[in-house]
Every structure is written in C-alpha cells, then in structure tokens.
Coordinates of C-alpha atoms in Angstrom, one line a residue:
Chain Q
M1 CA 93.1 72.5 140.1
L2 CA 90.4 74.6 138.5
E3 CA 89.1 71.5 136.8
N4 CA 89.2 69.8 140.2
L5 CA 87.1 72.6 141.7
D6 CA 84.4 72.0 139.2
K7 CA 84.5 68.3 140.1
Y8 CA 84.4 69.1 143.8
H9 CA 81.5 71.4 143.2
K10 CA 79.5 68.8 141.3
A11 CA 80.3 66.0 143.7
I12 CA 79.2 68.2 146.7
I13 CA 75.9 69.1 145.0
G14 CA 75.5 65.4 144.4
G15 CA 75.8 64.8 148.1
D16 CA 79.2 63.0 148.1
R17 CA 80.3 63.0 151.7
S18 CA 83.9 62.1 151.1
V19 CA 84.4 65.0 148.7
L20 CA 82.5 67.2 151.2
A21 CA 85.1 66.2 153.8
K22 CA 87.9 67.0 151.4
A23 CA 86.4 70.3 150.6
I24 CA 86.2 71.3 154.2
T25 CA 89.9 70.3 154.6
L26 CA 90.7 72.6 151.7
I27 CA 88.8 75.4 153.5
E28 CA 90.7 74.8 156.7
S29 CA 94.0 75.0 154.9
T30 CA 95.9 78.2 155.5
L31 CA 98.1 77.9 152.3
D32 CA 97.7 80.9 150.1
G33 CA 96.8 79.0 147.0
D34 CA 94.3 76.9 148.9
E35 CA 92.6 80.1 150.2
D36 CA 91.9 81.3 146.6
Q37 CA 90.6 77.8 145.7
S38 CA 88.3 77.7 148.7
A39 CA 86.9 81.2 148.0
R40 CA 86.0 80.0 144.5
L41 CA 84.5 76.8 145.7
L42 CA 82.4 78.6 148.2
T43 CA 81.1 81.0 145.5
L44 CA 80.1 78.0 143.4
C45 CA 78.3 76.3 146.3
L46 CA 76.7 79.5 147.7
P47 CA 73.6 79.4 145.4
H48 CA 72.9 75.8 146.6
S49 CA 73.1 76.7 150.3
G50 CA 70.7 78.2 152.8
N51 CA 67.9 75.6 152.7
S52 CA 68.3 74.5 156.3
I53 CA 67.8 75.1 159.9
R54 CA 71.0 75.8 161.8
V55 CA 70.9 74.9 165.4
G56 CA 73.6 75.8 168.0
V57 CA 74.0 73.4 170.9
T58 CA 76.0 74.4 174.0
G59 CA 76.5 73.2 177.5
V60 CA 79.3 72.4 179.9
P61 CA 81.4 69.2 179.5
G62 CA 79.5 66.3 180.8
V63 CA 76.0 67.6 180.2
G64 CA 75.6 65.2 177.3
K65 CA 75.7 67.3 174.2
S66 CA 77.1 64.5 171.9
T67 CA 74.5 61.9 173.1
F68 CA 71.8 64.5 172.7
I69 CA 72.8 65.2 169.1
N70 CA 73.2 61.5 168.4
T71 CA 69.7 60.6 169.6
L72 CA 68.0 63.6 168.0
G73 CA 70.0 63.2 164.8
I74 CA 68.9 59.6 164.4
K75 CA 65.3 60.6 164.9
L76 CA 65.5 63.4 162.3
I77 CA 67.2 61.1 159.7
K78 CA 64.3 58.6 160.2
E79 CA 62.0 61.5 159.3
G80 CA 63.9 62.1 156.1
H81 CA 66.3 64.8 157.1
K82 CA 70.0 64.9 156.3
V83 CA 71.9 65.9 159.4
A84 CA 75.4 67.6 159.6
V85 CA 77.2 68.1 162.9
L86 CA 80.0 70.7 163.1
A87 CA 81.8 72.1 166.1
V88 CA 83.5 75.3 167.2
D89 CA 86.2 74.7 169.8
P90 CA 89.2 76.9 169.6
T91 CA 90.8 75.6 172.8
S92 CA 93.1 73.2 171.1
E93 CA 95.0 72.7 174.3
R94 CA 92.5 70.0 175.3
S95 CA 93.5 66.5 174.4
G96 CA 92.7 65.8 170.8
G97 CA 92.1 69.5 170.1
S98 CA 88.4 69.3 169.4
I99 CA 85.0 68.3 170.7
L100 CA 83.4 65.4 168.9
G101 CA 86.8 63.9 169.3
D102 CA 85.2 60.9 171.0
K103 CA 83.0 60.0 168.2
T104 CA 82.0 57.0 170.2
R105 CA 79.1 59.0 171.6
M106 CA 77.9 59.6 168.1
N107 CA 78.7 56.1 166.8
E108 CA 75.2 55.4 165.8
L109 CA 74.7 58.7 164.0
A110 CA 78.1 58.5 162.4
S111 CA 77.2 55.2 160.7
E112 CA 74.1 56.7 159.0
P113 CA 74.5 57.5 155.3
N114 CA 72.5 60.7 155.7
A115 CA 74.7 62.1 158.5
F116 CA 77.9 64.0 158.3
I117 CA 80.0 64.6 161.4
R118 CA 83.0 66.9 161.5
P119 CA 85.2 67.9 164.5
S120 CA 86.2 71.5 165.1
P121 CA 89.0 72.9 162.9
S122 CA 92.0 72.7 165.2
G123 CA 94.2 75.5 166.5
G124 CA 94.0 79.1 165.4
T125 CA 92.2 82.0 166.9
L126 CA 88.5 81.9 167.7
G127 CA 87.8 84.1 164.7
G128 CA 89.6 81.8 162.4
V129 CA 88.0 78.7 163.7
A130 CA 84.6 80.3 163.7
R131 CA 85.0 81.5 160.1
K132 CA 86.0 78.1 158.9
T133 CA 82.9 76.5 160.6
K134 CA 80.7 79.2 159.0
E135 CA 82.1 78.2 155.6
A136 CA 81.7 74.5 156.3
I137 CA 78.0 75.2 156.9
I138 CA 77.7 76.5 153.3
L139 CA 79.3 73.4 151.9
C140 CA 77.2 71.1 154.0
E141 CA 74.0 72.8 152.9
A142 CA 75.1 72.6 149.3
A143 CA 75.5 68.9 149.8
G144 CA 71.8 68.7 150.8
F145 CA 72.1 68.6 154.6
D146 CA 69.1 70.5 155.9
V147 CA 69.7 70.2 159.6
I148 CA 73.0 71.7 160.8
F149 CA 74.0 71.3 164.4
V150 CA 76.9 73.4 165.6
E151 CA 78.2 72.1 168.9
T152 CA 80.3 74.2 171.3
V153 CA 81.5 73.9 174.8
G154 CA 79.7 76.5 177.0
V155 CA 82.7 77.6 178.9
G156 CA 84.6 79.8 176.6
Q157 CA 84.3 82.7 174.2
S158 CA 82.8 80.7 171.3
E159 CA 79.1 80.9 172.1
T160 CA 78.7 84.5 170.8
A161 CA 80.4 83.5 167.6
V162 CA 78.2 80.5 167.2
S163 CA 75.1 82.5 168.0
K164 CA 76.0 84.6 165.0
M165 CA 76.0 81.7 162.6
V166 CA 72.9 79.7 163.7
D167 CA 69.2 80.4 163.6
F168 CA 68.3 78.8 166.9
F169 CA 70.4 78.3 170.1
L170 CA 69.9 75.5 172.5
L171 CA 71.4 75.5 175.9
L172 CA 71.7 72.1 177.5
V173 CA 71.8 72.0 181.4
L174 CA 71.7 69.3 184.0
A175 CA 68.9 68.5 186.4
G176 CA 71.5 68.8 189.1
A177 CA 71.2 70.1 192.6
G178 CA 71.0 73.9 192.4
D179 CA 74.3 74.4 190.6
E180 CA 73.0 73.6 187.2
L181 CA 74.9 76.5 185.6
Q182 CA 78.2 76.1 187.4
G183 CA 80.8 76.8 184.8
I184 CA 78.5 78.2 182.1
K185 CA 79.8 81.6 181.1
R186 CA 77.7 84.6 182.1
G187 CA 75.6 85.9 179.2
I188 CA 75.0 82.5 177.6
M189 CA 71.6 82.0 179.2
E190 CA 70.5 85.1 177.4
L191 CA 71.4 83.7 174.1
A192 CA 69.2 80.6 174.5
D193 CA 66.0 80.1 172.5
I194 CA 65.4 77.0 174.5
I195 CA 66.9 75.7 177.8
A196 CA 66.7 71.9 177.8
I197 CA 67.2 70.1 181.1
N198 CA 69.0 66.9 180.1
K199 CA 69.2 63.6 181.9
A200 CA 65.6 64.1 183.2
D201 CA 65.1 60.3 183.7
G202 CA 64.8 57.9 186.5
D203 CA 65.6 59.3 189.9
N204 CA 66.3 62.7 188.4
L205 CA 62.8 63.3 187.2
P206 CA 61.4 65.1 190.3
I207 CA 64.3 67.5 190.6
A208 CA 64.2 68.1 186.9
K209 CA 60.6 69.3 187.2
K210 CA 61.6 71.7 189.9
V211 CA 64.5 73.0 187.8
V212 CA 62.1 73.7 185.0
A213 CA 60.0 75.9 187.2
D214 CA 63.1 77.7 188.5
Y215 CA 64.3 78.5 185.0
K216 CA 60.8 79.6 183.9
N217 CA 60.6 82.0 186.7
A218 CA 64.0 83.4 185.9
L219 CA 63.3 83.8 182.2
H220 CA 60.2 85.7 183.2
L221 CA 62.4 88.5 184.5
F222 CA 64.4 88.7 181.3
P223 CA 63.6 91.3 178.8
P224 CA 61.9 89.9 175.7
N225 CA 63.9 88.9 172.6
E226 CA 64.0 91.4 169.7
N227 CA 62.1 88.8 167.6
G228 CA 59.4 88.4 170.2
W229 CA 60.4 84.8 170.9
V230 CA 60.0 83.7 174.5
P231 CA 62.5 81.0 175.3
Y232 CA 61.2 77.6 176.3
V233 CA 62.3 75.4 179.2
K234 CA 61.9 71.7 178.6
T235 CA 63.1 68.5 180.1
C236 CA 64.6 65.7 178.0
S237 CA 66.6 62.5 178.2
S238 CA 69.1 61.7 175.5
L239 CA 69.2 58.2 177.0
T240 CA 65.5 57.4 176.6
G241 CA 64.7 59.9 173.9
E242 CA 62.0 61.4 176.0
G243 CA 61.3 65.0 175.3
L244 CA 63.3 65.2 172.1
E245 CA 60.2 65.2 170.0
D246 CA 58.8 68.2 171.9
I247 CA 62.1 70.0 171.5
W248 CA 62.3 69.5 167.8
E249 CA 58.7 70.6 167.5
I250 CA 59.7 73.9 169.2
V251 CA 62.6 74.3 166.7
R252 CA 60.1 73.8 163.9
E253 CA 57.7 76.3 165.5
F254 CA 60.5 78.8 165.8
K255 CA 61.4 78.4 162.1
E256 CA 57.8 78.8 161.0
K257 CA 57.0 81.8 163.1
T258 CA 60.2 83.7 162.3
S259 CA 60.0 82.8 158.6
E260 CA 56.4 84.2 158.5
S261 CA 57.5 87.4 160.3
G262 CA 60.5 87.8 158.0
Y263 CA 62.9 87.7 160.9
F264 CA 64.5 84.4 159.8
D265 CA 65.8 85.8 156.5
K266 CA 66.5 89.2 158.0
R267 CA 68.7 87.7 160.7
R268 CA 70.6 85.5 158.2
K269 CA 71.4 88.6 156.1
E270 CA 72.5 90.5 159.2
Q271 CA 74.7 87.6 160.1
E272 CA 76.4 87.6 156.7
L273 CA 77.1 91.3 157.0
Y274 CA 78.3 90.7 160.6
W275 CA 80.9 88.2 159.4
M276 CA 82.0 90.4 156.6
L277 CA 82.6 93.4 158.9
Q278 CA 84.1 91.1 161.5
T279 CA 86.6 89.7 159.0
I280 CA 87.6 93.1 157.8
E281 CA 88.1 94.4 161.3
S282 CA 90.1 91.4 162.5
S283 CA 92.3 91.6 159.4
L284 CA 93.0 95.3 160.0
K285 CA 93.9 94.6 163.6
Q286 CA 96.0 91.7 162.7
K287 CA 97.9 93.7 160.1
F288 CA 98.6 96.5 162.6
F289 CA 99.5 94.4 165.6
S290 CA 101.9 92.2 163.6
R291 CA 104.1 95.1 162.4
P292 CA 107.5 94.7 164.0
Q293 CA 107.6 98.3 165.3
V294 CA 104.2 97.9 166.9
V295 CA 105.1 94.6 168.5
Q296 CA 108.3 96.2 169.9
E297 CA 106.5 99.3 171.2
L298 CA 103.3 97.7 172.5
E299 CA 104.8 96.1 175.7
R300 CA 106.4 99.4 176.8
V301 CA 103.2 101.4 176.2
K302 CA 101.0 98.7 177.9
A303 CA 103.2 98.8 180.9
A304 CA 103.1 102.6 181.1
V305 CA 99.3 102.6 180.8
S306 CA 98.6 99.9 183.3
S307 CA 100.9 101.5 185.8
G308 CA 99.1 104.8 185.5
K309 CA 102.0 106.7 183.9
M310 CA 100.1 107.3 180.7
S311 CA 96.4 107.6 180.1
S312 CA 94.9 104.9 177.9
F313 CA 94.1 107.4 175.2
E314 CA 97.6 108.8 175.2
G315 CA 98.8 105.2 174.9
A316 CA 96.6 104.6 171.9
K317 CA 97.9 107.8 170.4
C318 CA 101.5 106.7 170.8
M319 CA 100.7 103.4 169.1
L320 CA 98.8 104.9 166.3
E321 CA 101.7 107.2 165.4
L322 CA 103.5 104.1 164.3
V323 CA 101.2 103.7 161.3
Chain X
M1 CA 98.3 128.1 176.2
L2 CA 101.0 125.9 177.8
E3 CA 101.1 128.4 180.6
N4 CA 97.3 128.1 180.8
L5 CA 97.6 124.4 181.0
D6 CA 99.7 124.6 184.1
K7 CA 97.2 127.0 185.7
Y8 CA 94.4 124.6 184.7
H9 CA 96.2 121.8 186.3
K10 CA 96.9 123.6 189.6
A11 CA 93.4 124.9 189.8
I12 CA 92.0 121.4 189.2
I13 CA 94.2 119.9 191.9
G14 CA 93.0 122.8 194.1
G15 CA 89.4 121.6 193.5
D16 CA 88.2 124.6 191.5
R17 CA 85.0 123.5 190.0
S18 CA 84.7 126.2 187.3
V19 CA 88.1 125.3 185.9
L20 CA 87.2 121.7 186.1
A21 CA 84.2 122.4 184.0
K22 CA 86.3 124.4 181.5
A23 CA 88.9 121.5 181.3
I24 CA 86.1 119.0 180.5
T25 CA 84.9 121.3 177.7
L26 CA 88.5 121.3 176.4
I27 CA 88.5 117.5 176.5
E28 CA 85.2 117.4 174.6
S29 CA 86.5 119.7 171.9
T30 CA 87.4 118.0 168.7
L31 CA 89.7 120.7 167.4
D32 CA 93.2 119.4 166.6
G33 CA 95.1 121.8 168.9
D34 CA 92.7 121.2 171.7
E35 CA 93.2 117.5 171.5
D36 CA 96.9 118.0 172.1
Q37 CA 96.3 120.3 175.0
S38 CA 93.8 117.9 176.6
A39 CA 96.2 115.0 176.3
R40 CA 98.9 117.0 178.1
L41 CA 96.4 118.1 180.8
L42 CA 95.3 114.5 181.4
T43 CA 98.9 113.4 181.8
L44 CA 99.4 116.2 184.4
C45 CA 96.3 115.1 186.3
L46 CA 96.7 111.4 186.0
P47 CA 99.0 111.0 189.1
H48 CA 96.3 112.7 191.2
S49 CA 93.5 110.5 190.0
G50 CA 92.3 107.0 191.0
N51 CA 91.4 107.6 194.6
S52 CA 87.7 107.0 194.3
I53 CA 84.9 104.6 193.9
R54 CA 83.3 104.8 190.4
V55 CA 79.7 103.7 190.4
G56 CA 77.7 103.1 187.2
V57 CA 73.9 103.7 187.5
T58 CA 71.5 102.5 184.9
G59 CA 67.8 101.9 184.4
V60 CA 65.0 102.8 182.0
P61 CA 63.7 106.4 181.8
G62 CA 61.3 107.0 184.6
V63 CA 62.9 104.6 187.0
G64 CA 64.2 107.6 189.0
K65 CA 68.0 107.6 188.4
S66 CA 68.4 111.3 188.9
T67 CA 66.4 111.5 192.1
F68 CA 68.2 108.4 193.3
I69 CA 71.6 110.0 192.7
N70 CA 70.4 113.3 194.2
T71 CA 69.3 111.8 197.4
L72 CA 72.3 109.4 197.8
G73 CA 74.7 112.2 196.8
I74 CA 73.4 114.6 199.4
K75 CA 73.8 111.8 202.0
L76 CA 77.4 111.1 200.9
I77 CA 78.4 114.8 201.0
K78 CA 77.1 115.0 204.5
E79 CA 79.4 112.2 205.4
G80 CA 82.3 114.2 204.0
H81 CA 82.6 112.9 200.4
K82 CA 82.9 114.9 197.3
V83 CA 80.5 113.7 194.6
A84 CA 80.8 114.0 190.9
V85 CA 78.0 112.9 188.5
L86 CA 78.8 112.3 184.8
A87 CA 76.7 110.7 182.1
V88 CA 77.1 108.7 179.0
D89 CA 74.3 109.1 176.5
P90 CA 75.2 109.1 172.8
T91 CA 71.6 109.3 171.7
S92 CA 71.8 113.0 170.9
E93 CA 68.5 112.7 169.0
R94 CA 66.6 113.1 172.3
S95 CA 65.7 116.7 173.3
G96 CA 68.6 118.5 174.7
G97 CA 71.0 115.7 173.7
S98 CA 71.8 114.4 177.1
I99 CA 70.5 113.0 180.3
L100 CA 70.9 115.1 183.4
G101 CA 69.4 117.7 181.0
D102 CA 66.7 118.4 183.5
K103 CA 68.9 119.3 186.4
T104 CA 65.8 120.1 188.3
R105 CA 65.8 116.6 189.7
M106 CA 69.3 117.2 191.0
N107 CA 68.7 120.7 192.1
E108 CA 69.5 120.1 195.7
L109 CA 72.7 118.2 194.9
A110 CA 73.7 120.8 192.3
S111 CA 73.7 123.5 194.9
E112 CA 76.2 121.7 197.1
P113 CA 79.8 123.0 197.0
N114 CA 81.1 119.5 197.2
A115 CA 79.1 118.3 194.2
F116 CA 79.9 118.5 190.5
I117 CA 77.3 117.6 187.9
R118 CA 78.1 117.3 184.2
P119 CA 75.7 116.2 181.4
S120 CA 76.8 113.7 178.7
P121 CA 79.1 115.0 176.0
S122 CA 76.7 115.6 173.1
G123 CA 76.7 114.0 169.7
G124 CA 79.4 111.8 168.3
T125 CA 79.7 108.0 168.4
L126 CA 79.3 105.9 171.5
G127 CA 83.0 105.3 171.5
G128 CA 83.8 109.0 171.4
V129 CA 81.3 110.0 174.0
A130 CA 82.4 107.2 176.3
R131 CA 86.1 108.1 175.9
K132 CA 85.4 111.7 176.9
T133 CA 83.5 110.6 179.9
K134 CA 86.3 108.3 180.8
E135 CA 88.7 111.2 180.6
A136 CA 86.4 113.4 182.6
I137 CA 86.6 110.9 185.4
I138 CA 90.3 111.4 185.7
L139 CA 89.9 115.2 185.9
C140 CA 87.1 114.9 188.5
E141 CA 89.3 112.6 190.6
A142 CA 92.2 114.9 190.3
A143 CA 89.9 117.7 191.6
G144 CA 89.3 115.6 194.7
F145 CA 86.0 114.0 194.0
D146 CA 86.1 110.6 195.6
V147 CA 82.6 109.3 194.6
I148 CA 82.0 109.3 190.8
F149 CA 78.6 108.4 189.5
V150 CA 78.3 107.6 185.8
E151 CA 74.6 107.7 184.8
T152 CA 73.4 105.9 181.6
V153 CA 70.0 105.1 180.1
G154 CA 69.5 101.4 180.2
V155 CA 68.1 101.0 176.7
G156 CA 71.0 101.4 174.4
Q157 CA 74.5 100.3 173.8
S158 CA 76.2 102.4 176.4
E159 CA 76.0 100.1 179.4
T160 CA 78.8 97.8 178.3
A161 CA 81.0 100.9 177.7
V162 CA 80.1 102.3 181.2
S163 CA 80.7 98.9 182.8
K164 CA 84.2 99.2 181.5
M165 CA 84.9 102.5 183.2
V166 CA 83.3 101.9 186.6
D167 CA 84.1 99.7 189.6
F168 CA 80.6 98.9 190.6
F169 CA 77.4 98.7 188.5
L170 CA 74.0 99.5 189.9
L171 CA 70.8 98.6 188.1
L172 CA 67.7 100.5 189.2
V173 CA 64.4 98.8 188.5
L174 CA 60.8 99.6 189.4
A175 CA 58.6 97.7 191.8
G176 CA 56.1 97.4 189.0
A177 CA 53.8 94.6 188.2
G178 CA 55.8 91.8 186.5
D179 CA 57.2 93.9 183.7
E180 CA 60.0 95.5 185.7
L181 CA 62.5 95.0 183.0
Q182 CA 60.5 96.1 180.1
G183 CA 62.7 98.1 177.8
I184 CA 66.0 97.1 179.6
K185 CA 68.4 95.7 177.1
R186 CA 69.2 92.0 177.4
G187 CA 72.5 91.4 179.0
I188 CA 72.4 94.4 181.3
M189 CA 71.1 92.4 184.3
E190 CA 74.2 90.3 184.1
L191 CA 76.4 93.4 184.5
A192 CA 74.8 94.4 187.8
D193 CA 76.6 94.2 191.1
I194 CA 73.4 95.3 192.8
I195 CA 69.8 95.4 191.6
A196 CA 67.9 98.2 193.5
I197 CA 64.1 98.1 193.4
N198 CA 63.3 101.8 193.5
K199 CA 60.1 103.5 194.6
A200 CA 59.6 100.9 197.3
D201 CA 57.4 103.2 199.4
G202 CA 53.7 103.5 200.3
D203 CA 51.4 101.2 198.4
N204 CA 54.3 99.8 196.4
L205 CA 56.0 98.2 199.5
P206 CA 54.3 94.7 199.4
I207 CA 54.9 94.2 195.7
A208 CA 58.5 95.5 196.0
K209 CA 59.2 92.7 198.5
K210 CA 57.8 90.1 196.1
V211 CA 59.9 91.5 193.3
V212 CA 63.0 91.2 195.5
A213 CA 62.3 87.5 196.0
D214 CA 61.8 87.0 192.3
Y215 CA 65.1 88.6 191.4
K216 CA 67.0 86.7 194.1
N217 CA 65.7 83.5 192.7
A218 CA 66.6 84.5 189.2
L219 CA 70.2 85.6 190.2
H220 CA 70.5 82.2 191.9
L221 CA 70.5 80.6 188.5
F222 CA 73.1 82.9 187.1
P223 CA 76.7 81.8 187.0
P224 CA 78.9 83.4 189.6
N225 CA 80.9 86.6 188.8
E226 CA 84.6 86.1 188.0
N227 CA 85.4 88.1 191.2
G228 CA 83.2 85.9 193.4
W229 CA 80.8 88.7 194.1
V230 CA 77.2 87.7 194.4
P231 CA 74.9 90.5 193.3
Y232 CA 72.6 91.9 195.9
V233 CA 68.9 92.7 195.5
K234 CA 67.6 95.5 197.7
T235 CA 64.6 97.8 197.9
C236 CA 65.0 101.6 198.2
S237 CA 63.1 104.8 197.9
S238 CA 64.7 107.9 196.5
L239 CA 61.7 109.8 197.9
T240 CA 62.1 108.8 201.5
G241 CA 65.8 107.9 201.4
E242 CA 64.9 104.5 202.8
G243 CA 67.4 101.8 201.8
L244 CA 70.0 104.1 200.5
E245 CA 72.2 103.6 203.6
D246 CA 72.1 99.9 203.0
I247 CA 73.0 100.2 199.4
W248 CA 75.9 102.4 200.1
E249 CA 77.1 100.0 202.7
I250 CA 77.1 97.3 200.0
V251 CA 79.2 99.5 197.7
R252 CA 81.7 100.0 200.6
E253 CA 81.7 96.3 201.3
F254 CA 82.4 95.6 197.6
K255 CA 85.3 98.0 197.5
E256 CA 86.8 96.6 200.7
K257 CA 86.4 92.9 199.6
T258 CA 87.7 93.5 196.1
S259 CA 90.6 95.7 197.3
E260 CA 91.7 93.0 199.7
S261 CA 91.6 90.4 197.0
G262 CA 93.5 92.6 194.6
Y263 CA 90.6 92.4 192.1
F264 CA 89.8 96.1 192.4
D265 CA 93.2 97.3 191.1
K266 CA 93.5 94.4 188.7
R267 CA 90.2 95.4 187.1
R268 CA 91.1 99.0 186.8
K269 CA 94.4 98.1 185.1
E270 CA 92.5 95.8 182.7
Q271 CA 90.0 98.6 182.0
E272 CA 92.9 101.0 181.1
L273 CA 94.3 98.4 178.6
Y274 CA 90.8 97.8 177.3
W275 CA 90.3 101.5 176.5
M276 CA 93.7 101.7 174.9
L277 CA 93.1 98.7 172.6
Q278 CA 89.5 99.9 172.0
T279 CA 90.8 103.3 170.9
I280 CA 93.4 101.8 168.6
E281 CA 90.9 99.5 167.0
S282 CA 88.2 102.1 166.4
S283 CA 90.8 104.4 164.9
L284 CA 92.0 101.7 162.5
K285 CA 88.4 101.0 161.5
Q286 CA 87.5 104.7 161.1
K287 CA 90.5 105.3 158.9
F288 CA 89.7 102.3 156.7
F289 CA 86.0 103.0 156.4
S290 CA 86.4 106.7 155.6
R291 CA 88.6 106.1 152.5
P292 CA 86.7 107.3 149.5
Q293 CA 87.3 104.1 147.6
V294 CA 86.0 102.0 150.5
V295 CA 83.0 104.2 151.0
Q296 CA 82.2 103.8 147.3
E297 CA 82.7 100.0 147.1
L298 CA 81.1 99.1 150.5
E299 CA 77.5 99.5 149.4
R300 CA 78.0 97.3 146.3
V301 CA 79.7 94.6 148.3
K302 CA 77.2 94.7 151.2
A303 CA 74.4 94.3 148.7
A304 CA 76.1 91.3 147.1
V305 CA 76.7 89.7 150.4
S306 CA 73.3 90.2 151.9
S307 CA 71.6 88.9 148.7
G308 CA 73.7 85.7 148.8
K309 CA 75.7 86.5 145.6
M310 CA 78.9 86.7 147.5
S311 CA 80.0 84.9 150.7
S312 CA 80.8 87.2 153.7
F313 CA 84.4 86.3 153.6
E314 CA 84.7 86.9 149.9
G315 CA 83.1 90.3 150.5
A316 CA 85.7 91.0 153.2
K317 CA 88.5 90.0 150.8
C318 CA 87.2 92.4 148.1
M319 CA 87.1 95.2 150.6
L320 CA 90.5 94.5 152.0
E321 CA 92.1 94.5 148.6
L322 CA 91.3 98.3 148.6
V323 CA 93.9 98.9 151.3

C-alpha cells in the first residue's frame, strides 16, 4: 500500500481526477489502516496545496446554489481556472444523503475536464463530515484546482464549520417578497462576505433591486468585519449569467485586498490551528462520553439537573468523578 | 463549617444581604475546601431559586448601562420587586477588574434595602467567571430577589455566555450618528430580545426616532427567533426615565408569552444542561492542556501546523498520542 500511496500522490499532483476521487474515498474511510494511509497521503500532498481561493456557498434549498455554481464554474473554466466543488451536509436523513445529489443541475460543469464535483461525505457527525471535506480541499488543491467551492445548505449547523475552512463566504438569497431569509439560520447573515440576490431576472428584477437596498441598509447597522471588509450586496441570475462577472470580480478584489494586508494568510493559519484544537477537543469529549460508566450515569445526572434537583455544576462534578 | 453552612442557608432564605454577599465570596473562592462547601450551599439553596426573571444587559462602554439599570431598578423596587445586579466581565486587565466598579452610577439603587449589587468576579477565564455568576444567580433568587440583571460589556466574548444564563437579553445602543454599533461585537445584535436606543432625550430625540426605524428595518431581514419572539426596538432615556415603563412592559410580555408556550421553562432546563456539559468539556480540556508533556509538545506542533508542514488533523493526532 505504501507503494500505492506514492502512486496516488504522483497521480494527484499530475491532476488525475479518478485517482483524486479514489483518494477522497480513502480519506472518508473510517477503517483504522485507511486512516493511517490518508494521514500520510495528506502529508505528501500538503506542500502542493494552498494555491487557491476557497469559496463557501450557502442558501436555503431552492435558492439555486447548484445552478449558480454550475454557471459560474463554466465561466471560470473558460478563463483558465480549474474548479472543484465539494459539499458539507451532515443531514444524511435526506434522500440520497447529500447535496449535489442531483448532479443534473451541474451537468454542464460535470462534463468539463477541468471540473471536479464531489458530494458530501455521508453520515457521521458534523465534525467528522467537516473534517473530511477540509482534507478533500487539500487533495483538490494538490491536483491543481485553484477555485474550490464548498456548498452547504443554510439551514443547519454546518455554516460555521464551512466558514472556518473557506476564505470567502457567499450567501445566496431569493428576490422574494419580504421573506427572503425564511429558514436561514440566525447568525449566517453575519458570516457573509457577499449577499447575492439570485433569480434577479424577468419579472423579478424590480423587486430584486428593492431587496438590494433593504440588505444594504441592514448591513449598514452591522459592526464592521475584523478584516475591514464591508460585505457587498449584488443581484445575479444563474439562468442568464447576469451579475456573475461582478460577483467574481468582488471575490478577486477580496483576495487581492486581504492578501496585501496579510489577512488572507493569517486567517488560513488560524483556521489550521482551529481545526487542530477542534479535533483534539472533540476527540477528548468523544472518549469521555463513550465510557460505559459515563453513558450509564449521564441520563440520571441529566434528569436531576434539568429537574432542578442538582445544580449544573454539581452535575458536572458527579460526571467528572467517573474519570 | 457544616453548621455554618446551615446558618448561611437560613440567613440567605431569610433575605440577609450581608450573608448573601459572604456566600458569593465563598463561591468565588478557588480553595478546595471552599469549593465543596459552596457546592453544598448551592444544593441547599437550589429548591428556593428560579422564581425570577433574569435579564441580560449589554452595550459598549459609555452607552449608559449602569444608569439604565439604576433608574429601572429603582422603579421596579417601588413596584415591590427585589432587584439584584450581577456582572460578567472577565477582562480583569481593566482598572479595578470589573464593571460596576464605579458604583457611583448606581448610588441610588445601592442604597435601597431591596437591592443587591455585586461586581463581576475578578480574574480567571471567561468560563470560570461566568460559572460563578451563574451560581450567584441561584443564591440571589434564594434570597428572594425576583429581578436579576446581569450586566456585561458588549465588546468581548462574554455575551454568548450571558445569553445562556438569562431569560431575556437587552441590547443598549446610542442614538448616535450612523455608527451606533461601533465596537459592538458581530453576532450580538442577533441575541437581543429588545434593542433599546438610550439617551433619547433633548436634542437627540429626532435622530433617535430615525435610528429606531433603521433598526426595525434591519431586524425585518433577520430570520425569526426559535421561540417566535420578534425583537422590539424602543427608545428610552435613563436620565428622564422616559421609555423604561414600556421596556419593562415588554419584558413582562415576554415572560408571559414564553411561560404560556412552555418555552420559558424549556429554555431554563436547556441552559442548565448546557452549563453542565460546558463545565465537563472545559474541565476535560483543562486537564489535557495542563499536562507537562502536552504543554511541551504543543508549541512545536502548532508551529508545524501553522507553517503548513503538518496538516491540522495530523497535528491533532500527534497531540492525542500523548494521552
């Protein structure tokens, strides 16, 4: 297998998409031996990664994320980019278990040699799914993909995790009638570097313009970002392609400005440390909460705490005595 | 000391403020013996706690939190309430180490027999400071205080912690000129159950009215709260007392509505479980990260990860092997 690893590594660097797909499958495997292998493969690929822009794309179902990525992706490939599309979607309860499941909406992009599309790892905890996507980014970059889209459904817990693995966060909303954000989780708007009002075409155009003004006013009241970036609000149409040029120009401007100021690299380093600490913490927790004694006692203590028989800190003390 | 505990307990239930103050000092102590004592005292007081409304108050320095609480507190005491004011402020670097340090702004309230004012526990981590404040709430309630204000400076990490120990969250902003939220951390606006535009008096009145309209428009774009509560925006003046009546009426409406729907109790139970799990997790982390081997290795691994020599997950693996 070690010999295989070297072959994998060389093929990935060479841009071989089918080996890239196999390597991601290896990473997603939870078998012990596979985990060692993937760690080694990642270390081999790491020096070839990083040369990219990582863009998170979120929005409620129906807002047109896949069509948006499809149209923008084709455009970028025509300009000479290599485009990878990944997804974080831990809600495996949904049919198929992952977004991008209906690749039909990305049919055109999927048939491009310079595109790589991969659905969300299925099942597992958010932490696990996010970690695997984070690792897949490294492999895609090593394979020469310089634009990485990470798609997520804006209704769950995944957005914070995705915001910690991308450079730029795009929130797609609809030019609807006042209830544009229905279903979007609170807090997501504050993660956005750009809010794109999608389906701003035909009859929707007038209302879309009003919605832009509303969002601009709202963002005005928000405190500034730590990097000094003021989020944009733009209209676009994945159908006609209108506005996508402008949006990508903004992504480029963001990368340029934050690279110059040093924020771009600083943030990526912080993200790496974040994932390291995050992984350590979740592993410590998982070890503790899977002890048979802890499992057995936890329900009793939880009941006592939530019924007010025991203070929360006394409850914690009881549990920690089991270590 | 056990005998003392019983005396403490009885005196607290009897509403003795000086014993209450001593008991909070006991809780804030980090001596081993004291910790056992405080755990017991809390268990004794727990059945007498809970009959209150807990209100978080945040806003940048200078917005007038203390004056606001002073004026509102006096009003509530006149109506027959007993008012306790606590604070969470882990930034002990600031002079004095705690907000409420300048009690002068609460002079009037402080001299009321039915008021109890306590500055933030000094020093320590946010988790530690927050935990102690959470426990002080129990003691204050057992002593018959039925309105608990928890004050925090809206520029740090404390707001999320405070939002997990109160029923209602009030964000105080200034009727300034467009930069009302300068300095307020991102995300805090979304925690607010009410935004109160303070210092809406004299020359400020016209601009305050405009600011109300701006915030109302902005909140319109926010996704709804999980409890269905739509945050209010109101003007007030801590100086003249104008608007405080209305604001308290809203707090009462909130308590009534959420009590009827069952959300009030449900949320308090969730908060107890949150603090229990939070305490377990931070204790596990603290134990791990204070091991000499871990301390020694962490810097090396961090450097390797942030310079891209090691992936974040490989870094985590290295560290976890030290367990």
